[in-house]
Amino acid sequence: MDTMGEEIKRSFLWNLAIFTLMFLQGVIGNTLDTEQKDDENSQRSDQVAVSLSFGSEFCHIYTAKLDIEKLTLPKDILDLAAAENDTDIDAAITYTVIGTSPLCKDCFSFSDNKLQLIKNLTPAMVQSSLAMVVIQGTQNETTSCVVLNIHIDHEYHHPRLAKDFYKTELKSENGTTWTIDPAFGKFTATTSDTKIENNLFNFTLHSDDDFDVSTSFRLSQSQGQETSLELSDEFDIGKLPKDGTILFFIEISDVSDPAKASRSLITVNYPTKPDLNTTPSATLTSETAISCKKQEDPSISTGAVVLVLVCILAIALFGWIGYAYLNPNTSSGRFLIRNRPGAERLREDGDYIQI
């Protein structure tokens, strides 16, 4: 019967503690400066002094504030004592931590009548900014219950990668198999927050509407503390934009709070004509290579244009000479007669007749 009664009492304490936590989170929220003026037992300071009242059917609720940015362990949180008219001088009082929320095993311990924080809080406690500790005092088989709500002051730092900008290229030796060169290696998410250890992060790739990065690239893992960039199985360089450069982001966010995130920009350059940047096939003959070279040589097309112009001028010249020869009374004919070969000699001999 004693064991059953103890279990019922423990269950009652836990239900009351959970109800208290829901009330504080739903009504008070994160407003750390609100004082509970209607409850004379409610106190708020770095260390709270509590007077236990044994035999009470209700748990007394207290509030404490903990700044973990300046925390040194062990840290005194609560100073417990029995009320003056409610203690047996000869009877020892035993204090026990019967539960915490979120769970933080062996985080709290008693030194005499002082509740101490003896190791770092869990990431769940730090991120929620609220920890609840249920304490039981026992004297002569009589118990008293205290619920301590600890508001945690903490400046959370967003996760980041080692760089804000990354740049690489796509290279191939045969035009079919492509690699990222230089490779980035591992993208490791870090935070300057030393109070949260082994935190998990989400990794995602983001691009604009003109290019879907997921069709060409992927991450080795989407959750954890590190990841790497890889080419997707269906990668096709012909589906990339024709300008030879693509830009996209890798985003790192906290698993427990996706709003805490940051991005780094990745730039990838690649050849726009991969067939001209690969090793020629062994079956390519020298004659075919020379023929291709001639077709690509811009000087050949320029020579052809000059040749056509010379031909046009020659045809026009001979055409004019023929016209002048057949029509001597025209201006062209008289010009040809005056400037024909031997016309100067005839003028000197006096045989030239002015027409």
Coordinates of C-alpha atoms in Angstrom, one line a residue:
M1 CA 0.0 0.0 0.0
D2 CA 2.9 2.4 0.8
T3 CA 4.4 1.8 -2.6
M4 CA 1.1 2.3 -4.3
G5 CA 0.5 5.5 -2.4
E6 CA 4.0 6.7 -3.3
E7 CA 3.3 6.0 -7.0
I8 CA 0.0 7.9 -6.9
K9 CA 1.8 10.8 -5.2
R10 CA 4.6 10.8 -7.8
S11 CA 2.1 10.7 -10.6
F12 CA 0.2 13.6 -9.1
L13 CA 3.4 15.6 -8.8
W14 CA 4.3 15.0 -12.4
N15 CA 0.8 15.9 -13.7
L16 CA 0.9 19.1 -11.7
A17 CA 4.4 19.9 -13.0
I18 CA 3.4 19.3 -16.6
F19 CA 0.3 21.5 -16.2
T20 CA 2.5 24.2 -14.7
L21 CA 4.9 24.1 -17.6
M22 CA 2.0 24.3 -20.2
F23 CA 0.5 27.2 -18.3
L24 CA 3.8 29.1 -18.2
Q25 CA 4.6 28.5 -21.9
G26 CA 1.1 29.3 -23.1
V27 CA 0.2 32.3 -20.9
I28 CA 3.5 33.8 -19.9
G29 CA 5.6 32.7 -22.9
N30 CA 9.1 34.1 -23.1
T31 CA 8.3 37.3 -21.1
L32 CA 11.1 36.9 -18.5
D33 CA 10.5 40.2 -16.7
T34 CA 6.9 39.5 -15.6
E35 CA 6.7 39.2 -11.8
Q36 CA 4.1 36.9 -10.2
K37 CA 2.8 39.5 -7.7
D38 CA -0.2 37.5 -6.7
D39 CA 1.9 34.6 -5.4
E40 CA 3.9 35.6 -2.3
N41 CA 6.0 32.5 -2.7
S42 CA 7.0 33.3 -6.2
Q43 CA 10.5 34.8 -6.4
R44 CA 12.9 35.6 -9.2
S45 CA 16.7 35.9 -8.8
D46 CA 19.9 34.1 -9.5
Q47 CA 19.4 32.1 -6.3
V48 CA 16.0 31.5 -4.7
A49 CA 15.4 31.0 -1.0
V50 CA 12.5 28.6 -0.3
S51 CA 10.7 27.7 3.0
L52 CA 9.1 24.3 2.9
S53 CA 5.8 23.7 4.5
F54 CA 5.5 20.0 5.3
G55 CA 2.1 18.4 5.2
S56 CA 0.8 20.7 2.4
E57 CA -1.2 19.0 -0.3
F58 CA 0.0 21.4 -3.0
C59 CA 3.4 22.0 -4.6
H60 CA 4.8 25.5 -4.1
I61 CA 5.9 27.2 -7.4
Y62 CA 9.0 29.3 -7.6
T63 CA 10.8 31.0 -10.4
A64 CA 14.5 31.5 -10.9
K65 CA 16.6 33.1 -13.6
L66 CA 19.8 31.5 -15.0
D67 CA 22.3 33.3 -17.3
I68 CA 24.3 30.5 -18.9
E69 CA 26.6 32.9 -20.8
K70 CA 28.4 33.6 -17.5
L71 CA 27.8 30.2 -16.0
T72 CA 30.4 28.5 -13.8
L73 CA 29.8 25.1 -12.4
P74 CA 28.6 24.1 -9.8
K75 CA 26.0 26.8 -9.7
D76 CA 23.7 27.3 -6.7
I77 CA 20.1 27.6 -7.8
L78 CA 17.9 27.1 -4.8
D79 CA 18.3 27.4 -1.0
L80 CA 15.8 25.2 0.8
A81 CA 14.8 25.4 4.4
A82 CA 11.8 24.3 6.5
A83 CA 9.4 26.9 7.9
E84 CA 10.2 27.9 11.5
N85 CA 7.0 26.4 13.0
D86 CA 7.1 23.4 10.7
T87 CA 10.3 21.6 11.5
D88 CA 11.5 19.0 13.9
I89 CA 15.0 20.1 15.1
D90 CA 16.0 16.5 15.6
A91 CA 14.6 15.2 12.3
A92 CA 16.8 15.4 9.2
I93 CA 15.3 16.7 5.9
T94 CA 16.1 14.7 2.8
Y95 CA 15.9 16.6 -0.5
T96 CA 15.4 14.8 -3.8
V97 CA 15.1 15.9 -7.5
I98 CA 12.3 13.7 -8.7
G99 CA 12.1 15.0 -12.3
T100 CA 13.1 17.6 -14.8
S101 CA 11.5 18.9 -18.0
P102 CA 13.0 18.7 -20.6
L103 CA 14.9 15.7 -19.3
C104 CA 18.4 16.5 -18.0
K105 CA 19.7 13.4 -16.2
D106 CA 22.1 14.2 -13.3
C107 CA 22.1 17.9 -14.1
F108 CA 21.0 18.9 -10.6
S109 CA 22.1 17.7 -7.2
F110 CA 21.9 18.8 -3.6
S111 CA 24.8 20.0 -1.4
D112 CA 23.3 20.2 2.1
N113 CA 20.1 22.2 1.5
K114 CA 21.2 23.9 -1.7
L115 CA 20.1 22.8 -5.2
Q116 CA 23.0 23.1 -7.5
L117 CA 23.5 22.8 -11.3
I118 CA 26.5 20.5 -11.7
K119 CA 26.7 20.0 -15.4
N120 CA 25.7 21.9 -18.6
L121 CA 22.1 22.0 -19.5
T122 CA 20.9 19.9 -22.5
P123 CA 20.4 21.5 -25.9
A124 CA 16.6 21.0 -25.5
M125 CA 16.6 23.1 -22.3
V126 CA 18.8 25.8 -23.8
Q127 CA 16.7 26.1 -26.9
S128 CA 13.3 26.1 -25.1
S129 CA 14.7 28.8 -22.7
L130 CA 12.8 27.2 -19.9
A131 CA 13.6 24.3 -17.5
M132 CA 11.4 22.8 -14.8
V133 CA 12.7 21.0 -11.8
V134 CA 10.4 19.1 -9.4
I135 CA 11.9 18.8 -5.9
Q136 CA 10.6 16.8 -2.9
G137 CA 11.6 17.3 0.7
T138 CA 11.0 14.5 3.2
Q139 CA 11.0 14.7 7.0
N140 CA 9.6 12.0 9.3
E141 CA 7.8 10.5 6.3
T142 CA 6.1 13.8 5.7
T143 CA 6.8 15.4 2.3
S144 CA 6.7 18.8 0.7
C145 CA 6.9 19.6 -3.0
V146 CA 8.5 22.5 -4.8
V147 CA 8.3 23.2 -8.5
L148 CA 11.1 25.4 -9.7
N149 CA 10.8 27.1 -13.2
I150 CA 14.2 28.3 -14.4
H151 CA 14.2 30.9 -17.1
I152 CA 17.3 30.5 -19.2
D153 CA 19.0 33.6 -20.6
H154 CA 20.9 32.6 -23.7
E155 CA 21.9 34.4 -26.9
Y156 CA 21.6 31.7 -29.6
H157 CA 24.1 32.0 -32.5
H158 CA 23.0 30.9 -36.0
P159 CA 24.8 28.0 -37.6
R160 CA 27.3 28.8 -40.4
L161 CA 29.7 27.2 -42.8
A162 CA 33.4 28.0 -42.8
K163 CA 32.9 30.4 -45.8
D164 CA 30.2 32.6 -47.2
F165 CA 31.3 32.0 -50.8
Y166 CA 32.5 28.9 -52.6
K167 CA 33.8 28.5 -56.2
T168 CA 34.6 25.5 -58.3
E169 CA 34.5 24.1 -61.9
L170 CA 33.2 21.1 -63.7
K171 CA 35.9 19.2 -65.6
S172 CA 36.0 16.0 -67.8
E173 CA 38.7 14.0 -69.5
N174 CA 36.4 12.2 -72.0
G175 CA 33.4 14.4 -72.3
T176 CA 31.1 12.0 -70.6
T177 CA 32.2 11.7 -67.0
W178 CA 32.3 15.0 -65.1
T179 CA 33.8 15.8 -61.7
I180 CA 33.7 18.8 -59.4
D181 CA 37.3 20.2 -59.4
P182 CA 38.5 21.4 -57.0
A183 CA 36.2 19.4 -54.7
F184 CA 34.8 21.2 -51.7
G185 CA 35.2 18.3 -49.3
K186 CA 33.0 18.4 -46.3
F187 CA 30.6 21.3 -45.5
T188 CA 30.7 21.4 -41.7
A189 CA 28.1 23.5 -39.8
T190 CA 29.5 25.3 -36.8
T191 CA 28.2 27.8 -34.3
S192 CA 30.0 30.0 -31.8
D193 CA 27.5 28.8 -29.2
T194 CA 29.5 26.7 -26.8
K195 CA 26.6 25.8 -24.6
I196 CA 25.0 23.5 -27.1
E197 CA 27.0 20.4 -28.0
N198 CA 26.4 17.8 -30.8
N199 CA 23.6 19.9 -32.3
L200 CA 21.9 18.7 -35.5
F201 CA 21.4 20.8 -38.6
N202 CA 19.4 20.5 -41.9
F203 CA 21.3 21.0 -45.2
T204 CA 19.4 22.1 -48.3
L205 CA 20.2 23.5 -51.8
H206 CA 18.3 26.5 -53.2
S207 CA 18.3 28.1 -56.7
D208 CA 16.3 30.6 -58.7
D209 CA 13.5 29.8 -61.1
D210 CA 15.8 29.7 -64.1
F211 CA 17.8 26.7 -62.9
D212 CA 16.7 23.8 -60.8
V213 CA 19.8 22.8 -58.8
S214 CA 18.3 19.5 -57.8
T215 CA 18.4 18.2 -61.4
S216 CA 22.2 18.4 -61.4
F217 CA 23.5 18.5 -57.8
R218 CA 22.7 16.8 -54.5
L219 CA 24.0 16.6 -50.9
S220 CA 25.5 13.5 -49.5
Q221 CA 23.2 13.9 -46.4
S222 CA 20.4 16.3 -45.6
Q223 CA 20.8 16.2 -41.8
G224 CA 23.6 16.0 -39.4
Q225 CA 26.7 18.1 -38.7
E226 CA 28.4 17.9 -42.1
T227 CA 27.6 17.1 -45.7
S228 CA 29.3 17.3 -49.2
L229 CA 28.2 18.4 -52.7
E230 CA 27.9 15.7 -55.4
L231 CA 26.7 15.5 -59.0
S232 CA 23.3 13.8 -59.3
D233 CA 22.8 10.5 -61.0
E234 CA 21.0 12.1 -63.9
F235 CA 23.5 14.9 -64.4
D236 CA 23.7 16.1 -68.0
I237 CA 26.0 19.1 -68.7
G238 CA 23.9 19.8 -71.8
K239 CA 21.0 20.8 -69.6
L240 CA 22.9 23.5 -67.8
P241 CA 22.5 27.1 -68.8
K242 CA 24.5 28.1 -71.9
D243 CA 26.4 31.0 -70.2
G244 CA 28.9 28.6 -68.5
T245 CA 28.2 29.7 -64.9
I246 CA 25.5 28.7 -62.4
L247 CA 25.0 30.0 -58.9
F248 CA 23.0 28.5 -56.0
F249 CA 22.9 28.4 -52.2
I250 CA 23.5 25.8 -49.6
E251 CA 21.4 26.6 -46.5
I252 CA 22.1 25.4 -42.9
S253 CA 19.3 25.5 -40.4
D254 CA 18.9 24.2 -36.8
V255 CA 16.8 21.0 -36.6
S256 CA 15.0 22.2 -33.5
D257 CA 14.3 25.7 -34.9
P258 CA 14.5 26.1 -38.7
A259 CA 14.2 29.9 -38.4
K260 CA 17.8 29.9 -37.1
A261 CA 19.6 29.5 -40.5
S262 CA 22.2 30.9 -42.8
R263 CA 23.3 30.5 -46.4
S264 CA 26.5 30.3 -48.4
L265 CA 26.8 31.0 -52.2
I266 CA 28.2 28.4 -54.5
T267 CA 29.5 29.4 -58.0
V268 CA 30.2 26.6 -60.5
N269 CA 31.9 27.3 -63.9
Y270 CA 31.9 24.8 -66.8
P271 CA 32.7 24.7 -70.5
T272 CA 29.8 25.6 -72.8
K273 CA 31.2 23.3 -75.7
P274 CA 32.4 20.2 -73.9
D275 CA 33.4 18.5 -77.2
L276 CA 36.1 21.2 -77.7
N277 CA 37.5 20.7 -74.3
T278 CA 38.1 16.9 -74.4
T279 CA 40.8 14.7 -75.9
P280 CA 40.2 14.0 -79.7
S281 CA 39.2 10.5 -80.6
A282 CA 42.0 8.1 -81.8
T283 CA 40.0 7.4 -85.0
L284 CA 40.2 11.0 -86.2
T285 CA 42.4 11.0 -89.4
S286 CA 44.9 13.8 -90.2
E287 CA 43.0 14.7 -93.4
T288 CA 39.7 15.1 -91.5
A289 CA 41.5 17.3 -88.9
I290 CA 43.0 19.5 -91.6
S291 CA 39.6 19.8 -93.3
C292 CA 38.0 20.8 -90.0
K293 CA 40.7 23.3 -89.4
K294 CA 40.3 24.9 -92.8
Q295 CA 36.5 25.2 -92.2
E296 CA 37.1 26.9 -88.9
D297 CA 39.9 29.2 -90.3
P298 CA 38.4 32.7 -90.7
S299 CA 41.2 33.8 -93.1
I300 CA 39.8 31.5 -95.8
S301 CA 36.5 33.2 -95.9
T302 CA 38.2 36.6 -96.1
G303 CA 40.3 35.5 -99.1
A304 CA 37.2 34.3 -100.9
V305 CA 35.6 37.7 -100.5
V306 CA 38.7 39.4 -101.9
L307 CA 38.8 37.1 -104.9
V308 CA 35.2 37.7 -105.7
L309 CA 35.8 41.5 -105.6
V310 CA 38.8 41.2 -107.9
C311 CA 36.8 39.2 -110.4
I312 CA 34.0 41.7 -110.3
L313 CA 36.4 44.6 -111.0
A314 CA 38.1 42.7 -113.8
I315 CA 34.8 41.9 -115.5
A316 CA 33.7 45.6 -115.2
L317 CA 37.0 46.8 -116.6
F318 CA 36.9 44.5 -119.7
G319 CA 33.3 45.3 -120.2
W320 CA 34.0 49.0 -120.3
I321 CA 36.9 48.6 -122.7
G322 CA 34.7 46.6 -125.0
Y323 CA 31.9 49.2 -124.9
A324 CA 34.4 52.0 -125.6
Y325 CA 35.9 50.1 -128.5
L326 CA 32.6 49.5 -130.2
N327 CA 31.3 53.0 -129.6
P328 CA 34.2 55.4 -130.5
N329 CA 31.9 58.5 -130.7
T330 CA 30.9 58.2 -127.0
S331 CA 32.8 59.8 -124.2
S332 CA 34.2 56.4 -123.2
G333 CA 35.2 55.8 -126.9
R334 CA 37.0 59.1 -127.2
F335 CA 38.8 58.6 -123.9
L336 CA 40.0 55.2 -125.0
I337 CA 41.2 56.7 -128.4
R338 CA 43.1 59.4 -126.6
N339 CA 44.7 57.1 -124.1
R340 CA 45.2 54.0 -126.2
P341 CA 48.8 52.6 -126.5
G342 CA 50.8 54.6 -129.1
A343 CA 48.6 57.7 -128.9
E344 CA 51.4 59.8 -127.4
R345 CA 53.8 58.8 -130.2
L346 CA 51.3 59.8 -132.9
R347 CA 50.8 63.2 -131.3
E348 CA 54.6 63.9 -131.4
D349 CA 54.8 62.9 -135.1
G350 CA 51.9 65.3 -136.0
D351 CA 49.7 62.7 -137.4
Y352 CA 47.2 63.0 -134.7
I353 CA 43.9 64.5 -135.9
Q354 CA 41.6 66.2 -133.3
I355 CA 38.1 64.9 -133.6

